[in-house]
PDB file of C-alpha atoms and ligand atoms in Angstrom:
ATOM      1  CA  MET P 111      -8.662 -18.464   9.426  1.00 96.00           C
ATOM      2  CA  ARG P 112      -9.920 -21.518  11.269  1.00 94.00           C
ATOM      3  CA  LEU P 113     -10.318 -20.360  14.802  1.00 93.00           C
ATOM      4  CA  GLY P 114     -12.559 -22.438  17.051  1.00 88.00           C
ATOM      5  CA  ASP P 115     -12.662 -22.594  20.746  1.00 89.00           C
ATOM      6  CA  GLU P 116      -8.849 -22.538  21.131  1.00 89.00           C
ATOM      7  CA  ARG P 117      -6.952 -21.109  24.059  1.00 95.00           C
ATOM      8  CA  GLU P 118      -7.204 -17.398  24.630  1.00 97.00           C
ATOM      9  CA  SER P 119      -3.983 -15.680  25.813  1.00 98.00           C
ATOM     10  CA  SER P 120      -4.110 -14.121  29.324  1.00 98.00           C
ATOM     11  CA  ASN P 121      -1.182 -11.740  28.344  1.00 98.00           C
ATOM     12  CA  PHE P 122      -3.883  -9.157  27.469  1.00 98.00           C
ATOM     13  CA  GLU P 123      -5.019  -5.985  28.954  1.00 97.00           C
ATOM     14  CA  ASP P 124      -8.246  -4.353  27.989  1.00 96.00           C
ATOM     15  CA  VAL P 125      -7.998  -0.637  28.897  1.00 95.00           C
ATOM     16  CA  THR P 126     -10.634   0.559  26.438  1.00 94.00           C
ATOM     17  CA  GLY P 127     -12.812   1.866  29.254  1.00 89.00           C
ATOM     18  CA  ARG P 128      -9.983   3.697  30.893  1.00 85.00           C
ATOM     19  CA  SER P 129      -8.555   5.174  27.838  1.00 72.00           C
ATOM     20  CA  GLY P 130     -10.391   7.505  25.506  1.00 65.00           C
ATOM     21  CA  MET P 131      -8.286  10.486  26.432  1.00 55.00           C
ATOM     22  CA  GLY P 132      -6.995  12.282  23.346  1.00 47.00           C
ATOM     23  CA  PHE P 133      -6.518  15.333  21.300  1.00 45.00           C
ATOM     24  CA  GLY P 134     -10.300  15.455  20.773  1.00 41.00           C
ATOM     25  CA  GLY P 135      -9.951  14.928  17.101  1.00 39.00           C
ATOM     26  CA  GLY P 136     -11.617  12.311  14.930  1.00 39.00           C
ATOM     27  CA  GLY P 137     -10.417   9.557  12.725  1.00 40.00           C
ATOM     28  CA  LEU P 138      -7.705   6.985  12.713  1.00 42.00           C
ATOM     29  CA  GLY P 139      -4.380   7.146  10.980  1.00 40.00           C
ATOM     30  CA  GLY P 140      -2.827   3.770  10.469  1.00 38.00           C
ATOM     31  CA  GLY P 141      -0.159   5.200   8.331  1.00 40.00           C
ATOM     32  CA  GLY P 142       2.241   3.891  10.854  1.00 43.00           C
ATOM     33  CA  LEU P 143       1.463   0.194  11.075  1.00 47.00           C
ATOM     34  CA  GLY P 144       4.117  -1.167  13.395  1.00 51.00           C
ATOM     35  CA  CYS P 145       5.805   2.086  14.715  1.00 59.00           C
ATOM     36  CA  LEU P 146       8.556   1.265  16.844  1.00 60.00           C
ATOM     37  CA  LEU P 147       8.693   4.245  19.105  1.00 49.00           C
ATOM     38  CA  PRO P 148      12.054   4.307  20.799  1.00 44.00           C
ATOM     39  CA  LEU P 149      13.977   3.679  17.644  1.00 43.00           C
ATOM     40  CA  ILE P 150      12.729   6.882  16.365  1.00 40.00           C
ATOM     41  CA  ALA P 151      12.772   8.469  19.742  1.00 39.00           C
ATOM     42  CA  SER P 152      16.525   7.944  19.976  1.00 37.00           C
ATOM     43  CA  ARG P 153      16.911  10.335  17.128  1.00 38.00           C
ATOM     44  CA  PHE P 154      14.331  13.002  17.819  1.00 39.00           C
ATOM     45  CA  GLY P 155      13.304  12.726  21.461  1.00 39.00           C
ATOM     46  CA  ILE P 156       9.912  11.389  22.532  1.00 40.00           C
ATOM     47  CA  GLY P 157       8.185  14.702  21.800  1.00 39.00           C
ATOM     48  CA  GLY P 158       9.569  14.530  18.361  1.00 38.00           C
ATOM     49  CA  VAL P 159       8.126  11.120  17.918  1.00 40.00           C
ATOM     50  CA  ILE P 160       4.651  12.436  18.494  1.00 38.00           C
ATOM     51  CA  VAL P 161       5.154  15.325  16.121  1.00 36.00           C
ATOM     52  CA  LEU P 162       6.680  12.980  13.376  1.00 37.00           C
ATOM     53  CA  VAL P 163       3.861  10.409  13.728  1.00 40.00           C
ATOM     54  CA  ILE P 164       1.105  12.888  13.733  1.00 37.00           C
ATOM     55  CA  GLY P 165       2.719  14.891  11.026  1.00 35.00           C
ATOM     56  CA  TYR P 166       2.681  11.694   8.957  1.00 38.00           C
ATOM     57  CA  PHE P 167      -0.870  11.006   9.752  1.00 40.00           C
ATOM     58  CA  ILE P 168      -1.994  14.375   8.684  1.00 35.00           C
ATOM     59  CA  LEU P 169      -0.142  14.011   5.415  1.00 35.00           C
ATOM     60  CA  SER P 170      -1.579  10.570   4.900  1.00 39.00           C
ATOM     61  CA  SER P 171      -5.100  11.136   5.943  1.00 39.00           C
ATOM     62  CA  LEU P 172      -7.906  13.010   4.540  1.00 32.00           C
ATOM     63  CA  GLY P 173      -9.507  13.380   7.923  1.00 34.00           C
ATOM     64  CA  GLY P 174      -6.704  14.755   9.953  1.00 33.00           C
ATOM     65  CA  LEU P 175      -6.478  15.183  13.730  1.00 34.00           C
ATOM     66  CA  GLY P 176      -7.882  18.026  15.786  1.00 33.00           C
ATOM     67  CA  GLY P 177      -5.064  20.007  17.315  1.00 34.00           C
ATOM     68  CA  GLY P 178      -1.967  17.861  17.825  1.00 35.00           C
ATOM     69  CA  SER P 179       0.275  19.993  19.793  1.00 35.00           C
ATOM     70  CA  GLY P 180       3.016  17.388  19.702  1.00 36.00           C
ATOM     71  CA  GLY P 181       3.926  17.854  23.249  1.00 37.00           C
ATOM     72  CA  GLY P 182       2.115  14.863  24.355  1.00 39.00           C
ATOM     73  CA  SER P 183      -0.191  16.722  26.663  1.00 39.00           C
ATOM     74  CA  LEU P 184      -3.524  14.785  26.924  1.00 45.00           C
ATOM     75  CA  VAL P 185      -6.809  16.619  27.203  1.00 44.00           C
ATOM     76  CA  PRO P 186      -9.945  14.751  28.062  1.00 45.00           C
ATOM     77  CA  SER P 187     -12.077  13.812  25.064  1.00 46.00           C
ATOM     78  CA  THR P 188     -15.684  15.126  25.070  1.00 46.00           C
ATOM     79  CA  GLN P 189     -16.713  12.380  22.744  1.00 48.00           C
ATOM     80  CA  GLN P 190     -16.549   9.504  25.067  1.00 48.00           C
ATOM     81  CA  SER P 191     -19.967   7.686  25.044  1.00 54.00           C
ATOM     82  CA  THR P 192     -19.586   4.865  27.476  1.00 59.00           C
ATOM     83  CA  PRO P 193     -19.220   5.137  31.225  1.00 66.00           C
ATOM     84  CA  ALA P 194     -15.564   5.481  32.389  1.00 67.00           C
ATOM     85  CA  GLY P 195     -14.092   2.094  33.279  1.00 77.00           C
ATOM     86  CA  GLN P 196     -16.425   0.002  31.174  1.00 89.00           C
ATOM     87  CA  SER P 197     -14.791  -1.877  28.199  1.00 93.00           C
ATOM     88  CA  THR P 198     -15.743  -0.872  24.885  1.00 92.00           C
ATOM     89  CA  LEU P 199     -14.123  -3.709  23.259  1.00 95.00           C
ATOM     90  CA  ASP P 200     -16.398  -6.144  21.177  1.00 93.00           C
ATOM     91  CA  PRO P 201     -16.432  -9.599  22.704  1.00 95.00           C
ATOM     92  CA  SER P 202     -15.690 -11.229  19.354  1.00 95.00           C
ATOM     93  CA  THR P 203     -12.818  -8.933  18.678  1.00 96.00           C
ATOM     94  CA  ARG P 204     -11.438  -9.606  22.075  1.00 97.00           C
ATOM     95  CA  ARG P 205     -11.662 -13.333  21.419  1.00 97.00           C
ATOM     96  CA  PHE P 206      -9.967 -13.077  18.054  1.00 97.00           C
ATOM     97  CA  VAL P 207      -7.049 -10.926  19.360  1.00 98.00           C
ATOM     98  CA  THR P 208      -6.462 -13.203  22.440  1.00 98.00           C
ATOM     99  CA  GLN P 209      -6.604 -16.330  20.367  1.00 98.00           C
ATOM    100  CA  VAL P 210      -4.130 -14.943  17.729  1.00 98.00           C
ATOM    101  CA  LEU P 211      -1.918 -13.815  20.564  1.00 98.00           C
ATOM    102  CA  ALA P 212      -2.108 -17.307  22.054  1.00 98.00           C
ATOM    103  CA  TYR P 213      -1.006 -18.786  18.750  1.00 98.00           C
ATOM    104  CA  THR P 214       1.987 -16.432  18.618  1.00 98.00           C
ATOM    105  CA  GLU P 215       3.016 -17.726  22.034  1.00 98.00           C
ATOM    106  CA  ASP P 216       2.694 -21.370  20.988  1.00 97.00           C
ATOM    107  CA  VAL P 217       4.637 -20.828  17.775  1.00 98.00           C
ATOM    108  CA  TRP P 218       7.448 -18.656  19.067  1.00 98.00           C
ATOM    109  CA  SER P 219       7.925 -20.798  22.197  1.00 98.00           C
ATOM    110  CA  LYS P 220       8.309 -23.766  19.768  1.00 97.00           C
ATOM    111  CA  LEU P 221      10.662 -21.911  17.474  1.00 98.00           C
ATOM    112  CA  LEU P 222      12.816 -20.068  20.181  1.00 97.00           C
ATOM    113  CA  GLY P 223      12.395 -22.435  23.103  1.00 95.00           C
ATOM    114  CA  GLY P 224      13.142 -20.898  26.365  1.00 96.00           C
ATOM    115  CA  ARG P 225      14.391 -17.653  24.749  1.00 96.00           C
ATOM    116  CA  TYR P 226      10.798 -16.690  24.211  1.00 98.00           C
ATOM    117  CA  THR P 227       8.844 -14.854  26.813  1.00 98.00           C
ATOM    118  CA  PRO P 228       5.420 -13.586  25.813  1.00 98.00           C
ATOM    119  CA  THR P 229       4.561  -9.993  25.252  1.00 98.00           C
ATOM    120  CA  THR P 230       1.374  -8.299  26.573  1.00 98.00           C
ATOM    121  CA  LEU P 231      -1.112  -6.780  24.221  1.00 98.00           C
ATOM    122  CA  VAL P 232      -2.900  -3.695  25.466  1.00 97.00           C
ATOM    123  CA  ALA P 233      -6.179  -2.916  23.689  1.00 97.00           C
ATOM    124  CA  TYR P 234      -6.995   0.757  24.110  1.00 95.00           C
ATOM    125  CA  SER P 235      -9.449   3.138  22.668  1.00 94.00           C
ATOM    126  CA  ARG P 236      -8.379   6.455  21.145  1.00 91.00           C
ATOM    127  CA  ALA P 237      -5.327   7.219  23.488  1.00 93.00           C
ATOM    128  CA  TYR P 238      -3.608   5.753  26.402  1.00 94.00           C
ATOM    129  CA  GLN P 239      -0.245   6.191  28.292  1.00 93.00           C
ATOM    130  CA  SER P 240       2.283   3.583  27.014  1.00 93.00           C
ATOM    131  CA  GLY P 241       5.695   2.839  28.494  1.00 93.00           C
ATOM    132  CA  CYS P 242       6.918   4.808  25.330  1.00 92.00           C
ATOM    133  CA  GLY P 243       4.745   7.915  25.770  1.00 91.00           C
ATOM    134  CA  ALA P 244       1.312   8.669  24.628  1.00 91.00           C
ATOM    135  CA  ALA P 245      -0.297   6.075  22.455  1.00 92.00           C
ATOM    136  CA  GLN P 246      -2.726   7.617  20.073  1.00 90.00           C
ATOM    137  CA  SER P 247      -5.030   5.663  17.565  1.00 90.00           C
ATOM    138  CA  ALA P 248      -3.577   7.753  14.725  1.00 87.00           C
ATOM    139  CA  MET P 249      -0.159   6.185  15.253  1.00 87.00           C
ATOM    140  CA  GLY P 250      -1.425   2.816  14.350  1.00 90.00           C
ATOM    141  CA  PRO P 251      -0.472  -0.350  16.348  1.00 93.00           C
ATOM    142  CA  PHE P 252       2.929  -0.409  17.792  1.00 94.00           C
ATOM    143  CA  TYR P 253       5.340  -2.246  19.960  1.00 95.00           C
ATOM    144  CA  CYS P 254       7.089  -0.610  22.964  1.00 95.00           C
ATOM    145  CA  PRO P 255      10.336  -2.144  24.002  1.00 94.00           C
ATOM    146  CA  THR P 256      10.434  -0.194  27.219  1.00 95.00           C
ATOM    147  CA  ASP P 257       7.451  -2.035  28.827  1.00 95.00           C
ATOM    148  CA  LYS P 258       7.562  -4.918  26.177  1.00 96.00           C
ATOM    149  CA  LYS P 259       3.939  -4.405  25.263  1.00 97.00           C
ATOM    150  CA  ILE P 260       1.895  -4.134  22.159  1.00 97.00           C
ATOM    151  CA  TYR P 261      -0.571  -1.144  21.917  1.00 96.00           C
ATOM    152  CA  LEU P 262      -3.511  -1.652  19.670  1.00 96.00           C
ATOM    153  CA  ASP P 263      -6.706   0.278  19.053  1.00 94.00           C
ATOM    154  CA  THR P 264      -8.835  -2.240  17.455  1.00 92.00           C
ATOM    155  CA  ALA P 265     -10.593   0.435  15.472  1.00 93.00           C
ATOM    156  CA  PHE P 266      -7.429   0.061  13.334  1.00 93.00           C
ATOM    157  CA  PHE P 267      -9.074  -3.259  11.982  1.00 94.00           C
ATOM    158  CA  ASN P 268     -11.898  -1.122  10.433  1.00 93.00           C
ATOM    159  CA  GLU P 269      -9.345   1.154   8.831  1.00 91.00           C
ATOM    160  CA  LEU P 270      -7.570  -1.823   7.358  1.00 92.00           C
ATOM    161  CA  SER P 271     -10.763  -3.077   5.563  1.00 94.00           C
ATOM    162  CA  GLN P 272     -12.179   0.220   4.749  1.00 93.00           C
ATOM    163  CA  ARG P 273      -9.449   2.890   4.101  1.00 91.00           C
ATOM    164  CA  PHE P 274      -6.826   0.367   3.107  1.00 92.00           C
ATOM    165  CA  GLN P 275      -9.250  -2.028   1.329  1.00 93.00           C
ATOM    166  CA  ALA P 276      -7.613  -4.901   3.045  1.00 95.00           C
ATOM    167  CA  PRO P 277     -10.457  -6.866   4.850  1.00 95.00           C
ATOM    168  CA  GLY P 278     -10.251 -10.308   6.372  1.00 95.00           C
ATOM    169  CA  ASP P 279      -9.183 -11.943   9.556  1.00 96.00           C
ATOM    170  CA  PHE P 280      -5.635 -12.733   8.391  1.00 97.00           C
ATOM    171  CA  ALA P 281      -5.064  -9.159   7.425  1.00 96.00           C
ATOM    172  CA  GLN P 282      -5.813  -8.375  11.112  1.00 96.00           C
ATOM    173  CA  ALA P 283      -3.730 -11.276  12.424  1.00 97.00           C
ATOM    174  CA  TYR P 284      -0.853 -10.099  10.335  1.00 96.00           C
ATOM    175  CA  VAL P 285      -0.980  -6.731  12.188  1.00 95.00           C
ATOM    176  CA  ILE P 286      -0.790  -8.567  15.498  1.00 97.00           C
ATOM    177  CA  ALA P 287       1.908 -10.983  14.278  1.00 97.00           C
ATOM    178  CA  HIS P 288       4.007  -8.136  12.885  1.00 96.00           C
ATOM    179  CA  GLU P 289       4.099  -6.438  16.223  1.00 96.00           C
ATOM    180  CA  VAL P 290       4.883  -9.765  17.985  1.00 98.00           C
ATOM    181  CA  GLY P 291       7.739  -9.894  15.396  1.00 97.00           C
ATOM    182  CA  HIS P 292       9.101  -6.696  16.970  1.00 96.00           C
ATOM    183  CA  HIS P 293       8.899  -8.425  20.317  1.00 97.00           C
ATOM    184  CA  VAL P 294      11.007 -11.191  18.890  1.00 98.00           C
ATOM    185  CA  GLN P 295      13.438  -8.794  17.688  1.00 97.00           C
ATOM    186  CA  ASP P 296      13.647  -7.261  21.064  1.00 97.00           C
ATOM    187  CA  LEU P 297      14.233 -10.647  22.699  1.00 97.00           C
ATOM    188  CA  GLU P 298      16.953 -11.571  20.053  1.00 97.00           C
ATOM    189  CA  GLY P 299      18.791  -8.240  20.377  1.00 96.00           C
ATOM    190  CA  THR P 300      18.046  -7.054  16.891  1.00 97.00           C
ATOM    191  CA  LEU P 301      16.354  -3.852  18.199  1.00 96.00           C
ATOM    192  CA  ASP P 302      19.459  -2.959  20.288  1.00 95.00           C
ATOM    193  CA  GLN P 303      21.520  -3.664  17.130  1.00 96.00           C
ATOM    194  CA  ALA P 304      19.426  -1.475  14.978  1.00 95.00           C
ATOM    195  CA  HIS P 305      19.399   1.301  17.779  1.00 93.00           C
ATOM    196  CA  ASN P 306      23.196   1.288  17.752  1.00 95.00           C
ATOM    197  CA  LEU P 307      23.455   1.480  13.951  1.00 95.00           C
ATOM    198  CA  GLN P 308      20.927   4.359  13.974  1.00 94.00           C
ATOM    199  CA  ALA P 309      22.811   6.207  16.600  1.00 94.00           C
ATOM    200  CA  ARG P 310      25.671   6.933  14.349  1.00 92.00           C
ATOM    201  CA  ALA P 311      23.778   7.161  10.947  1.00 94.00           C
ATOM    202  CA  SER P 312      22.449   9.893   8.904  1.00 94.00           C
ATOM    203  CA  GLU P 313      18.696  10.524   8.764  1.00 93.00           C
ATOM    204  CA  ALA P 314      18.399   8.617   5.411  1.00 94.00           C
ATOM    205  CA  GLU P 315      20.655   5.714   6.654  1.00 95.00           C
ATOM    206  CA  GLY P 316      18.675   5.636   9.985  1.00 94.00           C
ATOM    207  CA  ASN P 317      15.484   5.278   7.984  1.00 94.00           C
ATOM    208  CA  ALA P 318      17.056   2.404   5.954  1.00 95.00           C
ATOM    209  CA  VAL P 319      17.866   0.566   9.111  1.00 95.00           C
ATOM    210  CA  GLN P 320      14.209   1.065  10.219  1.00 94.00           C
ATOM    211  CA  VAL P 321      12.960  -0.410   6.993  1.00 95.00           C
ATOM    212  CA  ARG P 322      15.166  -3.450   7.555  1.00 96.00           C
ATOM    213  CA  VAL P 323      13.608  -3.817  11.061  1.00 96.00           C
ATOM    214  CA  GLU P 324      10.074  -3.562   9.673  1.00 95.00           C
ATOM    215  CA  LEU P 325      10.689  -5.984   6.847  1.00 97.00           C
ATOM    216  CA  GLN P 326      11.998  -8.546   9.283  1.00 97.00           C
ATOM    217  CA  ALA P 327       8.901  -8.115  11.413  1.00 97.00           C
ATOM    218  CA  ASP P 328       6.827  -8.812   8.204  1.00 97.00           C
ATOM    219  CA  CYS P 329       8.785 -11.905   7.546  1.00 98.00           C
ATOM    220  CA  TYR P 330       8.373 -13.156  11.063  1.00 98.00           C
ATOM    221  CA  ALA P 331       4.606 -12.517  10.694  1.00 98.00           C
ATOM    222  CA  GLY P 332       4.798 -14.976   7.702  1.00 98.00           C
ATOM    223  CA  VAL P 333       6.689 -17.469   9.665  1.00 98.00           C
ATOM    224  CA  TRP P 334       4.146 -17.349  12.387  1.00 98.00           C
ATOM    225  CA  ALA P 335       1.395 -17.866   9.943  1.00 98.00           C
ATOM    226  CA  ALA P 336       3.103 -20.904   8.462  1.00 98.00           C
ATOM    227  CA  ASN P 337       3.601 -22.468  11.804  1.00 98.00           C
ATOM    228  CA  ALA P 338       0.171 -21.728  13.494  1.00 98.00           C
ATOM    229  CA  LYS P 339      -1.455 -25.049  13.951  1.00 96.00           C
ATOM    230  CA  ASP P 340      -4.376 -26.064  16.082  1.00 93.00           C
ATOM    231  CA  PRO P 341      -3.947 -28.770  18.787  1.00 89.00           C
ATOM    232  CA  GLU P 342      -4.718 -31.488  16.126  1.00 91.00           C
ATOM    233  CA  GLY P 343      -1.792 -30.174  14.064  1.00 93.00           C
ATOM    234  CA  ARG P 344      -3.982 -28.740  11.324  1.00 95.00           C
ATOM    235  CA  PRO P 345      -2.912 -25.297  10.013  1.00 96.00           C
ATOM    236  CA  ILE P 346      -5.280 -22.475  10.963  1.00 96.00           C
ATOM    237  CA  MET P 347      -4.538 -20.717   7.648  1.00 97.00           C
ATOM    238  CA  GLU P 348      -7.390 -21.266   5.207  1.00 96.00           C
ATOM    239  CA  GLN P 349      -7.805 -20.831   1.502  1.00 95.00           C
ATOM    240  CA  GLY P 350      -7.554 -17.067   0.696  1.00 96.00           C
ATOM    241  CA  ASP P 351      -6.120 -16.109   4.100  1.00 97.00           C
ATOM    242  CA  PHE P 352      -2.561 -15.573   2.724  1.00 96.00           C
ATOM    243  CA  GLU P 353      -3.906 -13.263   0.006  1.00 96.00           C
ATOM    244  CA  GLU P 354      -5.618 -11.057   2.632  1.00 96.00           C
ATOM    245  CA  GLY P 355      -2.256 -10.504   4.298  1.00 95.00           C
ATOM    246  CA  MET P 356      -0.557  -9.741   1.071  1.00 96.00           C
ATOM    247  CA  ARG P 357      -3.374  -7.276   0.227  1.00 95.00           C
ATOM    248  CA  ALA P 358      -2.696  -5.448   3.519  1.00 95.00           C
ATOM    249  CA  ALA P 359       1.056  -5.576   3.134  1.00 95.00           C
ATOM    250  CA  GLU P 360       0.609  -3.943  -0.291  1.00 95.00           C
ATOM    251  CA  ALA P 361      -1.738  -1.262   1.014  1.00 93.00           C
ATOM    252  CA  ILE P 362       0.543  -0.102   3.794  1.00 91.00           C
ATOM    253  CA  GLY P 363       3.852   0.084   1.849  1.00 93.00           C
ATOM    254  CA  ASP P 364       5.446   3.509   2.128  1.00 92.00           C
ATOM    255  CA  ASP P 365       5.434   4.148  -1.442  1.00 93.00           C
ATOM    256  CA  THR P 366       1.790   3.380  -1.770  1.00 92.00           C
ATOM    257  CA  LEU P 367       0.952   5.519   1.294  1.00 90.00           C
ATOM    258  CA  GLN P 368       3.038   8.465   0.103  1.00 91.00           C
ATOM    259  CA  ARG P 369       1.607   8.371  -3.430  1.00 91.00           C
ATOM    260  CA  GLN P 370      -1.929   8.431  -2.006  1.00 89.00           C
ATOM    261  CA  SER P 371      -1.247  11.228   0.584  1.00 89.00           C
ATOM    262  CA  GLN P 372       1.167  13.495  -1.234  1.00 88.00           C
ATOM    263  CA  GLY P 373       1.129  12.351  -4.793  1.00 90.00           C
ATOM    264  CA  THR P 374       4.951  11.686  -4.832  1.00 89.00           C
ATOM    265  CA  VAL P 375       7.324   9.123  -3.363  1.00 92.00           C
ATOM    266  CA  VAL P 376      10.397   9.980  -1.380  1.00 91.00           C
ATOM    267  CA  PRO P 377      12.405   6.876  -0.864  1.00 92.00           C
ATOM    268  CA  ASP P 378      14.877   8.328   1.608  1.00 92.00           C
ATOM    269  CA  SER P 379      11.936   8.981   4.024  1.00 91.00           C
ATOM    270  CA  PHE P 380      10.772   5.332   3.916  1.00 92.00           C
ATOM    271  CA  THR P 381      10.519   3.663   7.320  1.00 92.00           C
ATOM    272  CA  HIS P 382       8.585   0.526   6.639  1.00 93.00           C
ATOM    273  CA  GLY P 383       9.497  -0.468   3.035  1.00 95.00           C
ATOM    274  CA  THR P 384       7.728  -0.413  -0.239  1.00 95.00           C
ATOM    275  CA  SER P 385       4.589  -2.506  -1.023  1.00 96.00           C
ATOM    276  CA  ALA P 386       6.613  -4.947  -3.130  1.00 96.00           C
ATOM    277  CA  GLN P 387       9.218  -5.370  -0.196  1.00 96.00           C
ATOM    278  CA  ARG P 388       6.604  -5.734   2.464  1.00 96.00           C
ATOM    279  CA  MET P 389       4.828  -8.346   0.301  1.00 97.00           C
ATOM    280  CA  GLU P 390       8.071 -10.224  -0.458  1.00 97.00           C
ATOM    281  CA  ALA P 391       9.071 -10.259   3.223  1.00 97.00           C
ATOM    282  CA  LEU P 392       5.661 -11.753   4.306  1.00 97.00           C
ATOM    283  CA  GLN P 393       5.733 -14.198   1.542  1.00 98.00           C
ATOM    284  CA  ARG P 394       9.292 -15.333   2.261  1.00 98.00           C
ATOM    285  CA  GLY P 395       8.477 -16.097   5.929  1.00 98.00           C
ATOM    286  CA  TYR P 396       5.285 -17.807   5.051  1.00 98.00           C
ATOM    287  CA  LYS P 397       6.848 -19.946   2.288  1.00 98.00           C
ATOM    288  CA  SER P 398       9.700 -21.287   4.430  1.00 98.00           C
ATOM    289  CA  GLY P 399       8.244 -21.212   7.941  1.00 98.00           C
ATOM    290  CA  ASP P 400      11.756 -20.744   9.182  1.00 98.00           C
ATOM    291  CA  PRO P 401      12.784 -17.570  11.048  1.00 98.00           C
ATOM    292  CA  ASN P 402      16.342 -17.981   9.714  1.00 97.00           C
ATOM    293  CA  VAL P 403      15.197 -16.640   6.284  1.00 98.00           C
ATOM    294  CA  CYS P 404      14.223 -13.388   7.960  1.00 98.00           C
ATOM    295  CA  LYS P 405      17.622 -11.825   8.050  1.00 94.00           C
ATOM    296  CA  PHE P 406      18.053  -8.302   9.560  1.00 94.00           C
TER     297      PHE P 406
HETATM  298 ZN1   ZN H 592       6.516  -2.440  12.679  1.00 85.88          ZN
END
């Protein structure tokens, strides 16, 4: 991506120095790229969310967490190496995240006009208290509709390039743009609509609704990328960028993750869509640049 000295968004909170509370375990998950907590919470309660997400993490990770009790009780981590209160965020990562965020504000304000109000991105480290309960690195980045904020442990970017073999700046921007896509869904009433559908659905049907929500967010990420242009009107996407996003979308499909973690694939349990579906959604949005192609 071609990012120079563009505007950096001020809708950004760096709490990396104030977080770091956690279960004391190691490793990151990332199985749940784009978890949307309250949607699941409506089915299982907030405690259930944590159990579910961590359960999924243990399944999908070779590392595993220390002792996830599932109750959301935070215990101080003994592994914190920086003084409390001091940011642990790398300045270049901070710049990248805030510039991408600024581009999402420009694009969605243009596409939605006055209907768009920016989301805030919270960068935390290891664990933090979100408006939707405890945020844990293992959950992967997520959007919380209750406080309308995105929670991101930027260590997830390392996971993307190493564990998921999806390196590159656009792979990372896709993650942010996907979460902003959930914010767009929130503003457009799609999340409420999905919530209502799930309230009277079976578990398998509820998961299918969740997949549609996630695929629309992928499609919105593609729409964003197609419309992200610098002040001179030149696209910020460069040769090879889109392929980086497609690699990430492929790596974090439910079928791929399940095959890696448990050897088998259980379609009824999918919550984000298959690799092929996620790639198709991202591509559809990118090719057209029109949010109307991203039907829920
Ligand atoms: Zn998502």
